[in-house]
Structures are given as C-alpha cells and as structure tokens.
PDB file of C-alpha atoms and ligand atoms in Angstrom:
ATOM      1  CA  UNK A 184      -0.194   0.160  -0.112  1.00  0.00           C
ATOM      2  CA  UNK A 185       1.126   3.466  -0.795  1.00  0.00           C
ATOM      3  CA  UNK A 186      -0.329   6.223   1.714  1.00  0.00           C
ATOM      4  CA  UNK A 187      -2.196   8.988   1.214  1.00  0.00           C
ATOM      5  CA  UNK A 188      -0.674  12.226   1.664  1.00  0.00           C
ATOM      6  CA  UNK A 189      -1.947  14.762   4.425  1.00  0.00           C
ATOM      7  CA  UNK A 190      -1.756  17.862   2.774  1.00  0.00           C
ATOM      8  CA  UNK A 191      -1.599  20.650   5.731  1.00  0.00           C
ATOM      9  CA  UNK A 192      -0.620  23.369   3.319  1.00  0.00           C
ATOM     10  CA  UNK A 193      -4.272  22.455   2.057  1.00  0.00           C
ATOM     11  CA  UNK A 194      -6.175  21.777   6.037  1.00  0.00           C
ATOM     12  CA  UNK A 195      -4.375  25.168   6.581  1.00  0.00           C
ATOM     13  CA  UNK A 196      -5.546  27.110   3.765  1.00  0.00           C
ATOM     14  CA  UNK A 197      -9.129  26.202   4.034  1.00  0.00           C
ATOM     15  CA  UNK A 198      -9.158  27.032   8.125  1.00  0.00           C
ATOM     16  CA  UNK A 199      -7.366  30.305   7.399  1.00  0.00           C
ATOM     17  CA  UNK A 200      -9.954  31.099   5.407  1.00  0.00           C
ATOM     18  CA  UNK A 201     -12.635  30.947   7.637  1.00  0.00           C
ATOM     19  CA  UNK A 202     -11.048  32.826   9.864  1.00  0.00           C
ATOM     20  CA  UNK A 203     -10.270  35.272   7.636  1.00  0.00           C
ATOM     21  CA  UNK A 204     -14.434  36.006   7.131  1.00  0.00           C
ATOM     22  CA  UNK A 205     -14.569  35.324  10.772  1.00  0.00           C
ATOM     23  CA  UNK A 206     -11.835  38.634  10.959  1.00  0.00           C
ATOM     24  CA  UNK A 207     -13.485  40.623   8.854  1.00  0.00           C
ATOM     25  CA  UNK A 208     -17.430  40.104  10.190  1.00  0.00           C
ATOM     26  CA  UNK A 209     -15.433  41.416  13.306  1.00  0.00           C
ATOM     27  CA  UNK A 210     -13.863  44.361  11.564  1.00  0.00           C
ATOM     28  CA  UNK A 211     -17.607  45.634  10.788  1.00  0.00           C
ATOM     29  CA  UNK A 212     -18.016  45.090  14.589  1.00  0.00           C
ATOM     30  CA  UNK A 213     -14.679  47.213  14.828  1.00  0.00           C
ATOM     31  CA  UNK A 214     -12.594  44.872  16.609  1.00  0.00           C
ATOM     32  CA  UNK A 215      -9.110  43.951  15.255  1.00  0.00           C
ATOM     33  CA  UNK A 216      -7.856  40.944  16.840  1.00  0.00           C
ATOM     34  CA  UNK A 217      -4.236  41.766  17.975  1.00  0.00           C
ATOM     35  CA  UNK A 218      -1.278  39.469  19.067  1.00  0.00           C
ATOM     36  CA  UNK A 219       1.544  40.823  20.883  1.00  0.00           C
ATOM     37  CA  UNK A 220       4.771  38.412  19.626  1.00  0.00           C
ATOM     38  CA  UNK A 221       7.842  38.803  21.228  1.00  0.00           C
ATOM     39  CA  UNK A 222      11.278  37.362  20.326  1.00  0.00           C
ATOM     40  CA  UNK A 223      14.347  37.306  22.653  1.00  0.00           C
ATOM     41  CA  UNK A 224      17.112  36.451  20.933  1.00  0.00           C
ATOM     42  CA  UNK A 225      18.826  35.106  17.591  1.00  0.00           C
ATOM     43  CA  UNK A 226      17.951  31.685  16.933  1.00  0.00           C
ATOM     44  CA  UNK A 227      17.836  31.184  12.986  1.00  0.00           C
ATOM     45  CA  UNK A 228      14.437  28.946  13.449  1.00  0.00           C
ATOM     46  CA  UNK A 229      12.962  31.210  16.300  1.00  0.00           C
ATOM     47  CA  UNK A 230      13.308  34.156  13.831  1.00  0.00           C
ATOM     48  CA  UNK A 231      11.863  32.097  10.947  1.00  0.00           C
ATOM     49  CA  UNK A 232       9.029  31.056  12.724  1.00  0.00           C
ATOM     50  CA  UNK A 233       8.132  34.577  13.895  1.00  0.00           C
ATOM     51  CA  UNK A 234       8.033  35.845  10.947  1.00  0.00           C
ATOM     52  CA  UNK A 235       5.911  33.671   9.560  1.00  0.00           C
ATOM     53  CA  UNK A 236       3.609  34.003  12.122  1.00  0.00           C
ATOM     54  CA  UNK A 237       3.194  37.838  11.892  1.00  0.00           C
ATOM     55  CA  UNK A 238       2.740  37.568   8.136  1.00  0.00           C
ATOM     56  CA  UNK A 239       0.163  35.010   8.494  1.00  0.00           C
ATOM     57  CA  UNK A 240      -1.951  37.343  10.970  1.00  0.00           C
ATOM     58  CA  UNK A 241      -1.421  39.895   8.215  1.00  0.00           C
ATOM     59  CA  UNK A 242      -2.690  37.838   5.784  1.00  0.00           C
ATOM     60  CA  UNK A 243      -6.276  37.466   7.760  1.00  0.00           C
ATOM     61  CA  UNK A 244      -5.900  40.535   8.988  1.00  0.00           C
ATOM     62  CA  UNK A 245      -5.102  40.252  12.672  1.00  0.00           C
ATOM     63  CA  UNK A 246      -3.155  42.779  13.692  1.00  0.00           C
ATOM     64  CA  UNK A 247       0.525  42.143  15.247  1.00  0.00           C
ATOM     65  CA  UNK A 248       2.202  44.568  17.470  1.00  0.00           C
ATOM     66  CA  UNK A 249       6.463  42.697  17.101  1.00  0.00           C
ATOM     67  CA  UNK A 250       9.283  43.112  19.797  1.00  0.00           C
ATOM     68  CA  UNK A 251      12.143  41.580  19.261  1.00  0.00           C
ATOM     69  CA  UNK A 252      14.742  41.947  21.590  1.00  0.00           C
ATOM     70  CA  UNK A 253      18.174  41.257  22.010  1.00  0.00           C
ATOM     71  CA  UNK A 254      20.062  38.170  23.664  1.00  0.00           C
ATOM     72  CA  UNK A 255      20.832  40.122  26.634  1.00  0.00           C
ATOM     73  CA  UNK A 256      17.457  41.107  27.636  1.00  0.00           C
ATOM     74  CA  UNK A 257      16.589  40.730  31.276  1.00  0.00           C
ATOM     75  CA  UNK A 258      14.103  38.788  32.881  1.00  0.00           C
ATOM     76  CA  UNK A 259      12.284  41.497  34.440  1.00  0.00           C
ATOM     77  CA  UNK A 260      12.069  43.608  31.276  1.00  0.00           C
ATOM     78  CA  UNK A 261      10.475  40.642  29.238  1.00  0.00           C
ATOM     79  CA  UNK A 262       8.270  40.480  32.456  1.00  0.00           C
ATOM     80  CA  UNK A 263       7.694  44.146  32.142  1.00  0.00           C
ATOM     81  CA  UNK A 264       6.590  43.816  28.238  1.00  0.00           C
ATOM     82  CA  UNK A 265       4.217  40.656  28.755  1.00  0.00           C
ATOM     83  CA  UNK A 266       2.541  43.218  32.094  1.00  0.00           C
ATOM     84  CA  UNK A 267       1.869  45.947  29.504  1.00  0.00           C
ATOM     85  CA  UNK A 268       0.308  43.160  26.766  1.00  0.00           C
ATOM     86  CA  UNK A 269      -1.507  41.702  29.217  1.00  0.00           C
ATOM     87  CA  UNK A 270      -3.125  45.387  30.427  1.00  0.00           C
ATOM     88  CA  UNK A 271      -3.282  46.574  26.785  1.00  0.00           C
ATOM     89  CA  UNK A 272      -7.097  45.961  25.755  1.00  0.00           C
ATOM     90  CA  UNK A 273      -5.928  46.011  21.870  1.00  0.00           C
ATOM     91  CA  UNK A 274      -3.625  42.570  22.575  1.00  0.00           C
ATOM     92  CA  UNK A 275      -5.896  39.656  22.677  1.00  0.00           C
ATOM     93  CA  UNK A 276      -3.113  37.184  22.385  1.00  0.00           C
ATOM     94  CA  UNK A 277       0.911  37.110  24.137  1.00  0.00           C
ATOM     95  CA  UNK A 278       3.319  35.107  22.303  1.00  0.00           C
ATOM     96  CA  UNK A 279       6.693  34.609  23.831  1.00  0.00           C
ATOM     97  CA  UNK A 280       8.901  32.207  21.080  1.00  0.00           C
ATOM     98  CA  UNK A 281      10.334  29.489  23.406  1.00  0.00           C
ATOM     99  CA  UNK A 282      13.369  28.355  23.619  1.00  0.00           C
ATOM    100  CA  UNK A 283      14.326  31.547  25.959  1.00  0.00           C
ATOM    101  CA  UNK A 284      18.087  32.670  26.276  1.00  0.00           C
ATOM    102  CA  UNK A 285      19.264  30.624  29.127  1.00  0.00           C
ATOM    103  CA  UNK A 286      19.488  33.472  32.163  1.00  0.00           C
ATOM    104  CA  UNK A 287      15.768  33.659  31.569  1.00  0.00           C
ATOM    105  CA  UNK A 288      12.895  31.342  33.803  1.00  0.00           C
ATOM    106  CA  UNK A 289      10.807  30.193  31.029  1.00  0.00           C
ATOM    107  CA  UNK A 290       7.938  28.921  33.380  1.00  0.00           C
ATOM    108  CA  UNK A 291       8.056  32.139  35.102  1.00  0.00           C
ATOM    109  CA  UNK A 292       7.274  33.862  31.743  1.00  0.00           C
ATOM    110  CA  UNK A 293       4.908  31.594  30.758  1.00  0.00           C
ATOM    111  CA  UNK A 294       3.001  32.125  34.395  1.00  0.00           C
ATOM    112  CA  UNK A 295       3.316  35.794  33.872  1.00  0.00           C
ATOM    113  CA  UNK A 296       0.938  35.873  30.715  1.00  0.00           C
ATOM    114  CA  UNK A 297      -2.971  36.873  31.671  1.00  0.00           C
ATOM    115  CA  UNK A 298      -4.511  32.677  31.180  1.00  0.00           C
ATOM    116  CA  UNK A 299      -7.184  34.810  29.218  1.00  0.00           C
ATOM    117  CA  UNK A 300      -4.269  36.285  26.524  1.00  0.00           C
ATOM    118  CA  UNK A 301      -2.516  32.372  26.476  1.00  0.00           C
ATOM    119  CA  UNK A 302      -3.107  31.457  22.851  1.00  0.00           C
ATOM    120  CA  UNK A 303      -0.167  29.562  23.245  1.00  0.00           C
ATOM    121  CA  UNK A 304      -1.816  27.280  25.666  1.00  0.00           C
ATOM    122  CA  UNK A 305       0.910  27.087  28.189  1.00  0.00           C
ATOM    123  CA  UNK A 306      -0.171  28.899  30.945  1.00  0.00           C
ATOM    124  CA  UNK A 307      -0.667  26.027  33.580  1.00  0.00           C
ATOM    125  CA  UNK A 308      -4.525  27.629  34.182  1.00  0.00           C
ATOM    126  CA  UNK A 309      -5.183  26.975  30.297  1.00  0.00           C
ATOM    127  CA  UNK A 310      -2.965  23.277  30.412  1.00  0.00           C
ATOM    128  CA  UNK A 311      -4.972  22.500  33.659  1.00  0.00           C
ATOM    129  CA  UNK A 312      -8.826  23.404  32.130  1.00  0.00           C
ATOM    130  CA  UNK A 313      -7.354  21.444  29.093  1.00  0.00           C
ATOM    131  CA  UNK A 314      -6.736  17.866  31.364  1.00  0.00           C
ATOM    132  CA  UNK A 315     -10.239  18.225  32.883  1.00  0.00           C
ATOM    133  CA  UNK A 316     -12.010  18.964  29.595  1.00  0.00           C
ATOM    134  CA  UNK A 317     -12.920  22.274  30.541  1.00  0.00           C
ATOM    135  CA  UNK A 318     -12.782  25.356  27.676  1.00  0.00           C
ATOM    136  CA  UNK A 319      -9.157  25.954  27.494  1.00  0.00           C
ATOM    137  CA  UNK A 320      -6.837  27.343  24.984  1.00  0.00           C
ATOM    138  CA  UNK A 321      -5.784  24.513  23.301  1.00  0.00           C
ATOM    139  CA  UNK A 322      -1.505  24.871  22.430  1.00  0.00           C
ATOM    140  CA  UNK A 323      -1.645  24.992  18.755  1.00  0.00           C
ATOM    141  CA  UNK A 324       0.875  22.143  17.403  1.00  0.00           C
ATOM    142  CA  UNK A 325      -0.705  19.462  19.388  1.00  0.00           C
ATOM    143  CA  UNK A 326      -4.697  21.020  18.410  1.00  0.00           C
ATOM    144  CA  UNK A 327      -3.622  20.856  14.749  1.00  0.00           C
ATOM    145  CA  UNK A 328      -2.887  17.391  15.214  1.00  0.00           C
ATOM    146  CA  UNK A 329      -6.194  17.017  16.092  1.00  0.00           C
ATOM    147  CA  UNK A 330      -7.627  19.279  13.666  1.00  0.00           C
ATOM    148  CA  UNK A 331      -6.126  17.261  10.629  1.00  0.00           C
ATOM    149  CA  UNK A 332      -6.851  14.054  11.577  1.00  0.00           C
ATOM    150  CA  UNK A 333     -10.328  15.646  11.396  1.00  0.00           C
ATOM    151  CA  UNK A 334     -10.466  17.214   8.601  1.00  0.00           C
ATOM    152  CA  UNK A 335      -9.040  13.994   6.945  1.00  0.00           C
ATOM    153  CA  UNK A 336     -11.834  12.317   8.361  1.00  0.00           C
ATOM    154  CA  UNK A 337      -9.894  10.210  10.735  1.00  0.00           C
ATOM    155  CA  UNK A 338     -12.261   9.286  13.796  1.00  0.00           C
ATOM    156  CA  UNK A 339      -9.956   8.467  16.938  1.00  0.00           C
ATOM    157  CA  UNK A 340     -13.055   7.047  18.429  1.00  0.00           C
ATOM    158  CA  UNK A 341     -11.659   3.739  20.372  1.00  0.00           C
ATOM    159  CA  UNK A 342      -8.571   3.474  18.519  1.00  0.00           C
ATOM    160  CA  UNK A 343      -5.301   3.084  19.454  1.00  0.00           C
ATOM    161  CA  UNK A 344      -2.912   5.567  19.304  1.00  0.00           C
ATOM    162  CA  UNK A 345       1.423   5.868  20.371  1.00  0.00           C
ATOM    163  CA  UNK A 346       2.502   8.975  20.897  1.00  0.00           C
ATOM    164  CA  UNK A 347       6.233   9.262  20.809  1.00  0.00           C
ATOM    165  CA  UNK A 348       7.254  11.768  22.371  1.00  0.00           C
ATOM    166  CA  UNK A 349       6.729  13.496  25.886  1.00  0.00           C
ATOM    167  CA  UNK A 350       7.286  17.278  25.576  1.00  0.00           C
ATOM    168  CA  UNK A 351       5.266  19.390  27.219  1.00  0.00           C
ATOM    169  CA  UNK A 352       4.334  21.476  24.106  1.00  0.00           C
ATOM    170  CA  UNK A 353       3.874  18.219  21.761  1.00  0.00           C
ATOM    171  CA  UNK A 354       3.442  15.106  23.595  1.00  0.00           C
ATOM    172  CA  UNK A 355       2.182  15.270  26.733  1.00  0.00           C
ATOM    173  CA  UNK A 356      -0.957  17.672  25.346  1.00  0.00           C
ATOM    174  CA  UNK A 357      -2.214  15.627  22.514  1.00  0.00           C
ATOM    175  CA  UNK A 358      -2.261  12.709  24.601  1.00  0.00           C
ATOM    176  CA  UNK A 359      -4.156  14.391  26.611  1.00  0.00           C
ATOM    177  CA  UNK A 360      -6.836  15.663  23.957  1.00  0.00           C
ATOM    178  CA  UNK A 361      -6.983  11.751  22.814  1.00  0.00           C
ATOM    179  CA  UNK A 362      -8.368  10.484  25.280  1.00  0.00           C
ATOM    180  CA  UNK A 363     -10.530  13.385  26.513  1.00  0.00           C
ATOM    181  CA  UNK A 364     -14.539  12.662  26.343  1.00  0.00           C
ATOM    182  CA  UNK A 365     -15.374  14.686  23.313  1.00  0.00           C
ATOM    183  CA  UNK A 366     -14.989  14.710  19.754  1.00  0.00           C
ATOM    184  CA  UNK A 367     -11.499  13.894  18.356  1.00  0.00           C
ATOM    185  CA  UNK A 368     -11.021  12.159  21.504  1.00  0.00           C
ATOM    186  CA  UNK A 369     -12.290   8.670  22.743  1.00  0.00           C
ATOM    187  CA  UNK A 370      -9.134   6.783  21.917  1.00  0.00           C
ATOM    188  CA  UNK A 371      -6.884   4.639  23.893  1.00  0.00           C
ATOM    189  CA  UNK A 372      -3.497   6.074  24.160  1.00  0.00           C
ATOM    190  CA  UNK A 373      -0.040   5.256  25.035  1.00  0.00           C
ATOM    191  CA  UNK A 374       2.713   7.648  25.356  1.00  0.00           C
ATOM    192  CA  UNK A 375       6.207   6.231  24.690  1.00  0.00           C
ATOM    193  CA  UNK A 376       9.593   8.146  25.465  1.00  0.00           C
ATOM    194  CA  UNK A 377      13.407   7.967  25.446  1.00  0.00           C
ATOM    195  CA  UNK A 378      13.567   5.585  28.438  1.00  0.00           C
ATOM    196  CA  UNK A 379      10.542   3.157  26.483  1.00  0.00           C
ATOM    197  CA  UNK A 380      11.686  -0.595  26.468  1.00  0.00           C
ATOM    198  CA  UNK A 381      11.677  -1.559  22.813  1.00  0.00           C
ATOM    199  CA  UNK A 382       9.160   1.699  20.958  1.00  0.00           C
ATOM    200  CA  UNK A 383       8.629  -0.805  18.010  1.00  0.00           C
ATOM    201  CA  UNK A 384       6.922  -2.789  19.834  1.00  0.00           C
ATOM    202  CA  UNK A 385       4.038  -0.413  21.177  1.00  0.00           C
ATOM    203  CA  UNK A 386       3.822   1.165  17.572  1.00  0.00           C
ATOM    204  CA  UNK A 387       3.173  -1.477  15.699  1.00  0.00           C
ATOM    205  CA  UNK A 388       0.264  -2.044  17.475  1.00  0.00           C
ATOM    206  CA  UNK A 389      -0.749   1.560  16.892  1.00  0.00           C
ATOM    207  CA  UNK A 390      -3.818   2.205  14.893  1.00  0.00           C
ATOM    208  CA  UNK A 391      -2.217   6.317  14.762  1.00  0.00           C
ATOM    209  CA  UNK A 392       1.175   6.891  15.562  1.00  0.00           C
ATOM    210  CA  UNK A 393       2.130  10.754  16.641  1.00  0.00           C
ATOM    211  CA  UNK A 394       5.789  11.285  15.985  1.00  0.00           C
ATOM    212  CA  UNK A 395       6.673  13.322  18.232  1.00  0.00           C
ATOM    213  CA  UNK A 396      10.945  12.906  19.437  1.00  0.00           C
ATOM    214  CA  UNK A 397      12.252  15.750  17.591  1.00  0.00           C
ATOM    215  CA  UNK A 398      15.053  13.113  15.850  1.00  0.00           C
ATOM    216  CA  UNK A 399      15.115  12.046  12.371  1.00  0.00           C
ATOM    217  CA  UNK A 400      14.560   7.989  11.548  1.00  0.00           C
ATOM    218  CA  UNK A 401      12.642   7.918  15.282  1.00  0.00           C
ATOM    219  CA  UNK A 402       9.623   5.865  13.395  1.00  0.00           C
ATOM    220  CA  UNK A 403      10.819   3.188  10.657  1.00  0.00           C
ATOM    221  CA  UNK A 404       9.140   1.229   8.415  1.00  0.00           C
ATOM    222  CA  UNK A 405       9.647  -1.803  10.925  1.00  0.00           C
ATOM    223  CA  UNK A 406       8.063  -0.096  13.376  1.00  0.00           C
ATOM    224  CA  UNK A 407       4.363   0.518  11.604  1.00  0.00           C
ATOM    225  CA  UNK A 408       1.353  -1.685  11.175  1.00  0.00           C
ATOM    226  CA  UNK A 409       0.181  -2.244   7.431  1.00  0.00           C
ATOM    227  CA  UNK A 410      -2.253   0.851   6.895  1.00  0.00           C
ATOM    228  CA  UNK A 411      -1.850   3.001   9.726  1.00  0.00           C
ATOM    229  CA  UNK A 412      -1.946   6.608  10.029  1.00  0.00           C
ATOM    230  CA  UNK A 413       1.526   8.821  10.818  1.00  0.00           C
ATOM    231  CA  UNK A 414       1.440  12.083  11.737  1.00  0.00           C
ATOM    232  CA  UNK A 415       4.980  13.368  11.654  1.00  0.00           C
ATOM    233  CA  UNK A 416       5.325  16.690  14.296  1.00  0.00           C
ATOM    234  CA  UNK A 417       8.892  16.461  13.754  1.00  0.00           C
ATOM    235  CA  UNK A 418      11.414  19.505  12.277  1.00  0.00           C
ATOM    236  CA  UNK A 419      14.374  18.670  12.107  1.00  0.00           C
ATOM    237  CA  UNK A 420      17.559  20.409   9.985  1.00  0.00           C
ATOM    238  CA  UNK A 421      20.090  18.042   8.287  1.00  0.00           C
ATOM    239  CA  UNK A 422      22.646  19.130   6.455  1.00  0.00           C
ATOM    240  CA  UNK A 423      22.418  19.070   2.810  1.00  0.00           C
ATOM    241  CA  UNK A 424      25.193  20.402   0.758  1.00  0.00           C
ATOM    242  CA  UNK A 425      22.655  20.069  -2.891  1.00  0.00           C
ATOM    243  CA  UNK A 426      20.438  22.773  -1.488  1.00  0.00           C
ATOM    244  CA  UNK A 427      21.917  26.222  -1.483  1.00  0.00           C
ATOM    245  CA  UNK A 428      20.936  27.331   2.285  1.00  0.00           C
ATOM    246  CA  UNK A 429      22.890  24.175   3.093  1.00  0.00           C
ATOM    247  CA  UNK A 430      20.169  21.860   4.986  1.00  0.00           C
ATOM    248  CA  UNK A 431      16.406  20.403   4.935  1.00  0.00           C
ATOM    249  CA  UNK A 432      14.216  19.411   6.624  1.00  0.00           C
ATOM    250  CA  UNK A 433      13.409  16.264   7.633  1.00  0.00           C
ATOM    251  CA  UNK A 434      11.069  14.738  10.473  1.00  0.00           C
ATOM    252  CA  UNK A 435      11.057  12.445  12.278  1.00  0.00           C
ATOM    253  CA  UNK A 436       9.876   9.705  10.250  1.00  0.00           C
ATOM    254  CA  UNK A 437      11.734   7.414   7.695  1.00  0.00           C
ATOM    255  CA  UNK A 438       8.809   9.318   5.478  1.00  0.00           C
ATOM    256  CA  UNK A 439       9.634   7.382   1.451  1.00  0.00           C
ATOM    257  CA  UNK A 440      10.070   3.655   3.362  1.00  0.00           C
ATOM    258  CA  UNK A 441       6.939   4.304   6.323  1.00  0.00           C
ATOM    259  CA  UNK A 442       4.975   5.491   3.374  1.00  0.00           C
ATOM    260  CA  UNK A 443       4.692   2.376   1.611  1.00  0.00           C
ATOM    261  CA  UNK A 444       3.219   0.711   4.404  1.00  0.00           C
ATOM    262  CA  UNK A 445       0.820   3.870   5.974  1.00  0.00           C
ATOM    263  CA  UNK A 446      -2.371   4.520   4.877  1.00  0.00           C
ATOM    264  CA  UNK A 447      -2.392   8.040   5.357  1.00  0.00           C
ATOM    265  CA  UNK A 448       0.766  10.627   6.512  1.00  0.00           C
ATOM    266  CA  UNK A 449       1.907  13.783   7.167  1.00  0.00           C
ATOM    267  CA  UNK A 450       4.776  15.138   4.624  1.00  0.00           C
ATOM    268  CA  UNK A 451       7.629  17.428   6.373  1.00  0.00           C
ATOM    269  CA  UNK A 452       7.624  19.914   5.166  1.00  0.00           C
ATOM    270  CA  UNK A 453       3.920  20.630   4.591  1.00  0.00           C
ATOM    271  CA  UNK A 454       2.512  18.293   6.991  1.00  0.00           C
ATOM    272  CA  UNK A 455       2.069  19.766  10.564  1.00  0.00           C
ATOM    273  CA  UNK A 456       3.811  22.452  10.294  1.00  0.00           C
ATOM    274  CA  UNK A 457       1.792  25.057   8.376  1.00  0.00           C
ATOM    275  CA  UNK A 458      -0.834  23.837  11.205  1.00  0.00           C
ATOM    276  CA  UNK A 459       0.640  24.762  14.234  1.00  0.00           C
ATOM    277  CA  UNK A 460       0.236  28.851  13.162  1.00  0.00           C
ATOM    278  CA  UNK A 461      -3.052  28.147  11.822  1.00  0.00           C
ATOM    279  CA  UNK A 462      -3.959  27.543  15.410  1.00  0.00           C
ATOM    280  CA  UNK A 463      -2.227  30.336  16.633  1.00  0.00           C
ATOM    281  CA  UNK A 464      -4.396  32.313  14.556  1.00  0.00           C
ATOM    282  CA  UNK A 465      -7.814  30.648  15.455  1.00  0.00           C
ATOM    283  CA  UNK A 466      -6.666  31.329  19.413  1.00  0.00           C
ATOM    284  CA  UNK A 467      -6.081  35.138  18.193  1.00  0.00           C
ATOM    285  CA  UNK A 468      -9.669  35.719  17.187  1.00  0.00           C
ATOM    286  CA  UNK A 469     -11.487  33.020  19.718  1.00  0.00           C
ATOM    287  CA  UNK A 470      -9.586  35.445  22.591  1.00  0.00           C
ATOM    288  CA  UNK A 471     -10.515  38.744  20.638  1.00  0.00           C
ATOM    289  CA  UNK A 472     -14.163  37.145  20.624  1.00  0.00           C
ATOM    290  CA  UNK A 473     -14.009  36.311  24.321  1.00  0.00           C
ATOM    291  CA  UNK A 474     -13.307  40.067  25.131  1.00  0.00           C
ATOM    292  CA  UNK A 475     -15.854  41.225  23.740  1.00  0.00           C
ATOM    293  CA  UNK A 476     -18.702  38.853  24.914  1.00  0.00           C
ATOM    294  CA  UNK A 477     -19.029  37.142  21.071  1.00  0.00           C
ATOM    295  CA  UNK A 478     -18.781  33.213  21.218  1.00  0.00           C
TER     296      UNK A 478
HETATM  297  N1  GUN B 224       8.720  27.245  20.349  1.00  0.00           N
HETATM  298  C1  GUN B 224       8.200  25.672  19.719  1.00  0.00           C
HETATM  299  N2  GUN B 224       7.253  26.294  19.301  1.00  0.00           N
HETATM  300  C2  GUN B 224       6.620  26.757  19.638  1.00  0.00           C
HETATM  301  C3  GUN B 224       5.470  26.732  20.041  1.00  0.00           C
HETATM  302  O1  GUN B 224       4.356  26.700  19.666  1.00  0.00           O
HETATM  303  N3  GUN B 224       5.083  28.425  20.236  1.00  0.00           N
HETATM  304  C4  GUN B 224       5.963  29.559  21.398  1.00  0.00           C
HETATM  305  N4  GUN B 224       5.778  30.132  21.601  1.00  0.00           N
HETATM  306  N5  GUN B 224       6.869  28.328  20.987  1.00  0.00           N
HETATM  307  C5  GUN B 224       7.944  28.126  20.008  1.00  0.00           C
END
C-alpha cells in the first residue's frame, strides 16, 4: 500500500479562509484581533517561525505587535513587556517564542502571561483546564494534529494511538486531548518516550502513530502496522550540501519507507507545520471574540 498524503498546507489554507471571514465580520463591529509577539535573541529557527507567524497574522487581518529583543534582555524587562501587553486592550493574545535564553526562567515568563491572552495554551491554568476537559486555549501544534486527523476523516474513537515523545509542547498535551471524552478524543493512548523499552513493540500495535521525538528516523517502516495513520510532528534540520541554504527539513519518521506501509501520512514540510500557525490564529480570533462577549 502507498499512503495517501495528508496535505497540511491545504487544510491550513481552508481554516485560514474561515478565520479571514470571521475577522472581516469582527471588523464590521470595529474589532481587530491583536497578537503581541516577543522574540528574545537570534536563534535562526525561532526567527523564521516568528516571521511566519507575523506574516500569517497580516494575511487574515490580525494586528501584530512585534518585539525583537536582544539576547541579553533581562528577565525583569521581559516580564515588564508581558505585563504591558496583559493590560493593553488592543492585544488579545501574547506569544513569547520559546526557547528563551538560558538566563531567563521560562516558566516564570509563561506564568506571567494573562491566561485569557495565553494563545499558546502554555499557562498552567490552561493546561489544567485542558486536562480536566474545560474550555481552554489549546496548545497550537497538538490542536493542529487533532484538526488534521478530523479534517482527513480519521475517527479517533476507540483507536489505539501511540504518541512518541513527552514534551510539554506536543507529546503530553496531544495525549491528553486524545483521551478526552469528546469528538476528536475517545482514543486509547500509549505515550512512549526516551526511556521506553522496545519502542517498536508499542508502535506496531498503533492504529495511529504521532511522532514527536525531535529526532530524525525515530519511526522506521518495521515499526509501523500495515494501514496505520502516521502523523509526523518533527522538524529537524539535516545538512544537505545540494541545497542553497545548506540543510533540508526532515521529520521524525522515515517518510519514504513508512509511506509504503501507512494508509495516511503527513509530509515534512507541508504536514503539521502549517497547522501550528493556523491554530495560533484561531486562538487569537477566539480570544478577541471572548474579550468582546462574542461566543
Ligand atoms: N517554540 C516551538 N514551538 C513553539 C510554539 O508553539 N510556541 C512558542 N511560543 N514557542 C515555540
């Protein structure tokens, strides 16, 4: 079997079109959703993510308030900027790009963001609400994975999903969303990580594999059941002298071999990646609606 490729770019285009028309309706009421974006330092991957986020905001009519701060920025300065954005009624969402430089306490910064403006869904208040199944801002990459499955016609109810990776940004939240007693959930979830013994034993039993290890070739063809759905969250830069920029992007899955066994698979790039930014836009529009009593 050769897998059908899930076109994350197209799903993202569809959702962004829906959001653009919502933003236009809000504009008629004089409401412009605003996103505060903070990048500290010069990490090349973070710079390109942040630029893509700002561009995407502009394309659908979200106002973005961009702050690029030098790597030596003090934690107090960053906290003061977050506090200003917390109080600014024009800002509905605040995004502090991670990772932060080592001298800044990441959890102190995330905790300082008003949970009602936490469009990344990283504040412990939103994490807790998500775990107990209350309405919350859902973190963008895992929410994007759930939307990709849903819009590709994959029903997770009763399925065995194996998540590979236990990060706070992807593995833990996606596992949690999948066990919720609601549409897009109701799955049986196994969460594997670096201390899992015999990863392949688990992944071979999966109806759906979500690879979020952050390491190329974590999931190879021998680890995949015939007909499984494979979602690759990884974005890894590997050296490639044939490319002008000197590298290419690969996921966590051995795509070429695994696509011969899977029924559905996401590519890298063009799979989960475009969904992350899309769900950030979604959360920002939701936040603007909530701030104006529209639901
Ligand atoms: N770094 C990697 N992924 C993310 C994300 O989704 N949000 C933020 N703020 N930083 C990140």
